[in-house]
């Protein structure tokens, strides 16, 4: 886990978050975000999926698959922690995805900060003592996500012709930083996956697929919302879990399981994003032909 938490990889991750959230702020109006927050049915289903159903699924899978204690701790932490910042790379595939994707991530991050410790205490093994550095978590969320997003909204509201150029630069920069981060951590992720046993890997894959299914069916009648909620639910907050693990489980193998999961959750969501994009292009082509 040292390479992922090293200075270069941390800098790339922070740069990605800042650029991505600022570009969203440049695209999404405050009115769009507020209107989505008023859709209480969708928001309640999203919170229920992430804070109730996925933790219950994780608890059930922990009972089914025999995992070592360190792996089980990491697994249950992941089940309790929604709101992966990297999910923006997979939920926001088109411009019309931006409002719901941004609102969902913002809400899930706040929910993770507030409720992950409580959920973790309920589902982690009884002998596990847990403390969460709220000040550090809140500072990271404020500085690297909330503030850049607000700056983007302000620039969009009162900026001039240069707003379009700023949006393009931040969007392209976010993609570059994300690709560089992926290249940097791929080797470490592969080593982590190889160190886990088959039961732990099976449990993690089951958690990802099961969470995607939960999000899809609770996303409502609109297919766009289903896809975004499926990805937003299945991509758990590895960063928050890593902070908790550093504070509470130093010298254990909890970090190895977290790194492995960060790799395992990418492939199913990449496949879903590719399929949905292909499906939309195919339907558009049929519409033009007809």
Short mmCIF file of C-alpha atoms in Angstrom, two decimals:
data_model
loop_
_atom_site.label_atom_id
_atom_site.label_comp_id
_atom_site.label_asym_id
_atom_site.label_seq_id
_atom_site.Cartn_x
_atom_site.Cartn_y
_atom_site.Cartn_z
CA UNK A 1 0.00 0.00 0.00
CA UNK A 2 2.98 2.29 0.28
CA UNK A 3 3.00 3.20 -3.42
CA UNK A 4 -0.69 4.13 -3.36
CA UNK A 5 -0.20 6.30 -0.30
CA UNK A 6 3.10 7.70 -1.54
CA UNK A 7 3.58 11.38 -2.39
CA UNK A 8 3.25 11.03 -6.17
CA UNK A 9 0.13 8.85 -6.15
CA UNK A 10 -1.51 11.00 -3.49
CA UNK A 11 -0.74 14.13 -5.50
CA UNK A 12 -2.24 12.61 -8.65
CA UNK A 13 -5.38 11.53 -6.78
CA UNK A 14 -5.80 15.00 -5.26
CA UNK A 15 -5.23 16.67 -8.64
CA UNK A 16 -7.87 14.41 -10.20
CA UNK A 17 -10.42 15.21 -7.48
CA UNK A 18 -9.84 18.95 -7.70
CA UNK A 19 -10.04 19.07 -11.50
CA UNK A 20 -13.02 16.72 -11.73
CA UNK A 21 -15.13 18.48 -9.12
CA UNK A 22 -14.26 21.91 -10.53
CA UNK A 23 -15.25 20.78 -14.03
CA UNK A 24 -18.55 19.51 -12.64
CA UNK A 25 -19.12 22.86 -10.98
CA UNK A 26 -18.50 24.52 -14.34
CA UNK A 27 -21.15 22.31 -15.97
CA UNK A 28 -23.81 21.86 -13.29
CA UNK A 29 -25.89 24.76 -12.02
CA UNK A 30 -26.87 25.14 -8.39
CA UNK A 31 -30.52 25.00 -9.44
CA UNK A 32 -29.99 21.57 -11.03
CA UNK A 33 -28.42 20.23 -7.84
CA UNK A 34 -31.21 21.59 -5.66
CA UNK A 35 -33.89 20.14 -7.93
CA UNK A 36 -32.29 16.71 -7.63
CA UNK A 37 -32.11 17.03 -3.86
CA UNK A 38 -35.87 17.55 -3.87
CA UNK A 39 -36.41 14.14 -5.48
CA UNK A 40 -36.86 12.55 -2.07
CA UNK A 41 -37.85 9.15 -3.44
CA UNK A 42 -34.66 8.71 -5.43
CA UNK A 43 -32.48 10.09 -2.64
CA UNK A 44 -34.07 7.82 -0.04
CA UNK A 45 -33.54 4.79 -2.27
CA UNK A 46 -29.90 5.78 -2.87
CA UNK A 47 -29.26 6.16 0.86
CA UNK A 48 -31.08 2.92 1.66
CA UNK A 49 -29.02 1.06 -0.93
CA UNK A 50 -25.70 2.38 0.36
CA UNK A 51 -26.29 2.60 4.11
CA UNK A 52 -28.57 -0.38 4.73
CA UNK A 53 -28.70 -2.94 1.92
CA UNK A 54 -25.00 -3.02 0.96
CA UNK A 55 -23.82 -3.34 4.60
CA UNK A 56 -26.34 -6.15 5.09
CA UNK A 57 -25.08 -7.80 1.91
CA UNK A 58 -21.50 -7.48 3.18
CA UNK A 59 -22.45 -9.03 6.50
CA UNK A 60 -24.17 -11.94 4.74
CA UNK A 61 -21.20 -12.52 2.42
CA UNK A 62 -18.83 -12.43 5.40
CA UNK A 63 -20.83 -15.29 6.90
CA UNK A 64 -20.77 -17.26 3.64
CA UNK A 65 -17.10 -16.89 2.67
CA UNK A 66 -14.41 -17.87 5.23
CA UNK A 67 -11.95 -14.97 5.24
CA UNK A 68 -8.94 -14.21 7.46
CA UNK A 69 -9.66 -11.61 10.13
CA UNK A 70 -7.69 -8.81 8.44
CA UNK A 71 -9.46 -9.40 5.13
CA UNK A 72 -12.84 -9.58 6.86
CA UNK A 73 -12.21 -6.26 8.60
CA UNK A 74 -11.32 -4.58 5.30
CA UNK A 75 -14.29 -6.21 3.57
CA UNK A 76 -16.81 -5.03 6.18
CA UNK A 77 -15.29 -1.55 6.25
CA UNK A 78 -15.84 -1.33 2.50
CA UNK A 79 -19.42 -2.49 2.86
CA UNK A 80 -19.99 0.31 5.38
CA UNK A 81 -18.31 3.11 3.38
CA UNK A 82 -20.14 4.59 0.37
CA UNK A 83 -19.12 7.53 -1.78
CA UNK A 84 -15.99 6.63 -3.75
CA UNK A 85 -14.63 9.88 -5.30
CA UNK A 86 -13.24 7.89 -8.26
CA UNK A 87 -16.80 6.85 -9.18
CA UNK A 88 -17.18 10.19 -10.99
CA UNK A 89 -14.93 8.81 -13.71
CA UNK A 90 -17.50 6.08 -14.41
CA UNK A 91 -20.85 7.71 -13.56
CA UNK A 92 -20.37 10.81 -15.66
CA UNK A 93 -20.14 9.45 -19.20
CA UNK A 94 -22.21 12.15 -20.88
CA UNK A 95 -22.99 15.80 -20.17
CA UNK A 96 -26.57 15.06 -19.11
CA UNK A 97 -25.21 12.67 -16.45
CA UNK A 98 -23.39 15.44 -14.59
CA UNK A 99 -26.17 16.81 -12.30
CA UNK A 100 -27.27 13.48 -10.83
CA UNK A 101 -23.74 12.06 -10.69
CA UNK A 102 -22.45 15.11 -8.83
CA UNK A 103 -25.40 15.27 -6.42
CA UNK A 104 -25.21 11.54 -5.68
CA UNK A 105 -21.48 11.62 -4.93
CA UNK A 106 -21.81 14.69 -2.72
CA UNK A 107 -24.58 13.09 -0.67
CA UNK A 108 -22.83 9.73 -0.37
CA UNK A 109 -19.59 11.35 0.82
CA UNK A 110 -21.47 13.26 3.51
CA UNK A 111 -23.32 10.08 4.44
CA UNK A 112 -20.03 8.16 4.65
CA UNK A 113 -18.50 10.73 7.00
CA UNK A 114 -21.57 10.67 9.26
CA UNK A 115 -22.63 7.03 9.23
CA UNK A 116 -19.68 4.80 8.28
CA UNK A 117 -18.32 4.64 11.85
CA UNK A 118 -21.73 3.67 13.24
CA UNK A 119 -22.36 1.04 10.56
CA UNK A 120 -18.83 -0.34 10.93
CA UNK A 121 -19.23 -0.70 14.68
CA UNK A 122 -22.43 -2.68 14.11
CA UNK A 123 -21.05 -5.14 11.55
CA UNK A 124 -17.33 -5.46 12.38
CA UNK A 125 -16.18 -8.35 14.58
CA UNK A 126 -16.96 -7.75 18.26
CA UNK A 127 -13.27 -7.62 19.27
CA UNK A 128 -12.53 -4.79 16.83
CA UNK A 129 -12.10 -1.32 18.34
CA UNK A 130 -12.74 1.54 15.92
CA UNK A 131 -12.04 5.26 15.91
CA UNK A 132 -12.43 7.65 12.99
CA UNK A 133 -10.37 10.86 12.49
CA UNK A 134 -13.35 13.03 11.58
CA UNK A 135 -11.26 16.19 11.32
CA UNK A 136 -8.98 14.69 8.66
CA UNK A 137 -11.84 13.18 6.66
CA UNK A 138 -13.88 16.39 6.73
CA UNK A 139 -10.85 18.50 5.77
CA UNK A 140 -10.08 16.31 2.75
CA UNK A 141 -13.70 16.39 1.56
CA UNK A 142 -13.93 20.17 2.01
CA UNK A 143 -10.61 21.15 0.44
CA UNK A 144 -10.44 18.70 -2.44
CA UNK A 145 -14.11 18.28 -3.41
CA UNK A 146 -16.58 20.79 -1.98
CA UNK A 147 -14.45 23.92 -2.41
CA UNK A 148 -13.35 23.24 -6.04
CA UNK A 149 -16.95 22.42 -6.96
CA UNK A 150 -18.19 25.69 -5.47
CA UNK A 151 -15.44 27.60 -7.29
CA UNK A 152 -16.58 26.00 -10.55
CA UNK A 153 -20.19 27.01 -9.92
CA UNK A 154 -19.12 30.60 -9.16
CA UNK A 155 -17.03 30.81 -12.33
CA UNK A 156 -19.91 29.43 -14.37
CA UNK A 157 -22.37 31.91 -12.84
CA UNK A 158 -20.29 35.07 -13.13
CA UNK A 159 -17.53 34.16 -15.58
CA UNK A 160 -17.29 35.35 -19.15
CA UNK A 161 -16.28 33.73 -22.43
CA UNK A 162 -13.25 32.12 -20.80
CA UNK A 163 -15.56 29.78 -18.83
CA UNK A 164 -15.79 27.32 -21.74
CA UNK A 165 -12.01 27.15 -22.03
CA UNK A 166 -11.59 26.65 -18.27
CA UNK A 167 -14.13 23.83 -18.37
CA UNK A 168 -12.29 22.07 -21.19
CA UNK A 169 -8.92 22.43 -19.47
CA UNK A 170 -10.16 21.09 -16.12
CA UNK A 171 -12.01 18.18 -17.76
CA UNK A 172 -9.00 17.13 -19.85
CA UNK A 173 -6.67 17.56 -16.87
CA UNK A 174 -8.89 15.33 -14.74
CA UNK A 175 -8.70 12.55 -17.34
CA UNK A 176 -4.93 12.85 -17.61
CA UNK A 177 -4.42 12.77 -13.83
CA UNK A 178 -6.76 9.79 -13.49
CA UNK A 179 -4.95 7.82 -16.22
CA UNK A 180 -1.59 8.59 -14.63
CA UNK A 181 -2.86 7.45 -11.23
CA UNK A 182 -4.19 4.19 -12.68
CA UNK A 183 -0.85 3.47 -14.39
CA UNK A 184 1.04 4.20 -11.18
CA UNK A 185 -1.00 1.95 -8.88
CA UNK A 186 -1.78 -0.94 -11.25
CA UNK A 187 1.28 -2.97 -10.25
CA UNK A 188 0.53 -2.57 -6.55
CA UNK A 189 -3.10 -3.53 -7.10
CA UNK A 190 -2.09 -6.66 -9.00
CA UNK A 191 0.24 -7.74 -6.20
CA UNK A 192 -2.50 -7.16 -3.62
CA UNK A 193 -5.00 -9.25 -5.57
CA UNK A 194 -2.54 -12.14 -5.82
CA UNK A 195 -1.99 -12.11 -2.04
CA UNK A 196 -5.66 -12.70 -1.23
CA UNK A 197 -7.20 -16.15 -1.07
CA UNK A 198 -10.02 -17.34 -3.30
CA UNK A 199 -12.75 -16.91 -0.64
CA UNK A 200 -11.82 -13.25 -0.08
CA UNK A 201 -11.68 -12.52 -3.81
CA UNK A 202 -15.02 -14.28 -4.32
CA UNK A 203 -16.58 -12.26 -1.50
CA UNK A 204 -15.30 -8.98 -2.95
CA UNK A 205 -16.51 -9.74 -6.47
CA UNK A 206 -19.88 -10.78 -5.04
CA UNK A 207 -20.07 -7.50 -3.11
CA UNK A 208 -19.38 -5.45 -6.24
CA UNK A 209 -21.87 -7.34 -8.42
CA UNK A 210 -24.49 -7.46 -5.67
CA UNK A 211 -24.12 -3.74 -4.96
CA UNK A 212 -24.44 -2.93 -8.66
CA UNK A 213 -27.63 -4.98 -8.80
CA UNK A 214 -29.06 -3.22 -5.75
CA UNK A 215 -28.27 0.21 -7.19
CA UNK A 216 -29.70 -0.69 -10.59
CA UNK A 217 -33.06 -1.85 -9.27
CA UNK A 218 -33.41 1.08 -6.86
CA UNK A 219 -32.49 3.66 -9.49
CA UNK A 220 -36.08 4.16 -10.60
CA UNK A 221 -37.62 4.10 -14.07
CA UNK A 222 -34.95 6.17 -15.83
CA UNK A 223 -32.15 4.01 -17.19
CA UNK A 224 -29.61 6.83 -16.77
CA UNK A 225 -30.32 7.03 -13.04
CA UNK A 226 -30.15 3.25 -12.72
CA UNK A 227 -26.69 3.14 -14.28
CA UNK A 228 -25.35 5.98 -12.17
CA UNK A 229 -26.76 4.55 -8.94
CA UNK A 230 -25.48 1.07 -9.80
CA UNK A 231 -21.94 2.38 -10.21
CA UNK A 232 -22.15 4.85 -7.33
CA UNK A 233 -23.33 2.08 -5.01
CA UNK A 234 -20.81 -0.58 -6.02
CA UNK A 235 -17.72 1.64 -5.91
CA UNK A 236 -17.00 1.86 -2.18
CA UNK A 237 -14.96 4.56 -0.47
CA UNK A 238 -11.52 2.93 -0.35
CA UNK A 239 -9.91 6.26 0.59
CA UNK A 240 -12.02 6.60 3.74
CA UNK A 241 -11.39 2.96 4.62
CA UNK A 242 -7.64 3.52 4.18
CA UNK A 243 -7.70 6.46 6.60
CA UNK A 244 -9.58 4.35 9.15
CA UNK A 245 -7.21 1.41 8.62
CA UNK A 246 -4.10 3.56 9.13
CA UNK A 247 -5.51 4.88 12.42
CA UNK A 248 -6.87 1.60 13.77
CA UNK A 249 -5.08 -1.36 12.17
CA UNK A 250 -1.38 -0.51 11.67
CA UNK A 251 0.88 -3.46 10.93
CA UNK A 252 -1.95 -5.66 9.67
CA UNK A 253 -2.90 -6.85 6.18
CA UNK A 254 -6.10 -4.80 6.08
CA UNK A 255 -4.47 -2.41 3.60
CA UNK A 256 -3.72 -5.26 1.16
CA UNK A 257 -7.42 -6.15 0.95
CA UNK A 258 -8.36 -2.50 0.43
CA UNK A 259 -5.90 -2.13 -2.43
CA UNK A 260 -7.18 -5.33 -4.04
CA UNK A 261 -10.77 -4.14 -3.85
CA UNK A 262 -9.84 -0.84 -5.50
CA UNK A 263 -8.79 -2.91 -8.52
CA UNK A 264 -11.68 -5.39 -8.47
CA UNK A 265 -14.42 -2.75 -8.42
CA UNK A 266 -13.15 -1.05 -11.59
CA UNK A 267 -13.64 -3.81 -14.18
CA UNK A 268 -17.40 -4.46 -13.73
CA UNK A 269 -18.14 -0.73 -13.75
CA UNK A 270 -15.96 -0.17 -16.81
CA UNK A 271 -17.89 -2.93 -18.60
CA UNK A 272 -21.22 -1.39 -17.58
CA UNK A 273 -20.16 2.09 -18.73
CA UNK A 274 -18.89 0.71 -22.07
CA UNK A 275 -22.08 -1.29 -22.65
CA UNK A 276 -24.38 1.64 -21.85
CA UNK A 277 -22.44 3.97 -24.15
CA UNK A 278 -22.48 1.37 -26.95
CA UNK A 279 -26.20 0.79 -26.40
CA UNK A 280 -26.96 4.51 -26.63
CA UNK A 281 -24.92 4.95 -29.83
CA UNK A 282 -26.58 1.88 -31.37
CA UNK A 283 -30.07 3.17 -30.56
CA UNK A 284 -29.21 6.62 -31.91
CA UNK A 285 -27.94 5.04 -35.14
CA UNK A 286 -31.20 3.08 -35.51
CA UNK A 287 -33.18 6.27 -34.94
CA UNK A 288 -31.27 8.08 -37.69
CA UNK A 289 -31.74 5.19 -40.12
CA UNK A 290 -35.45 4.91 -39.44
#
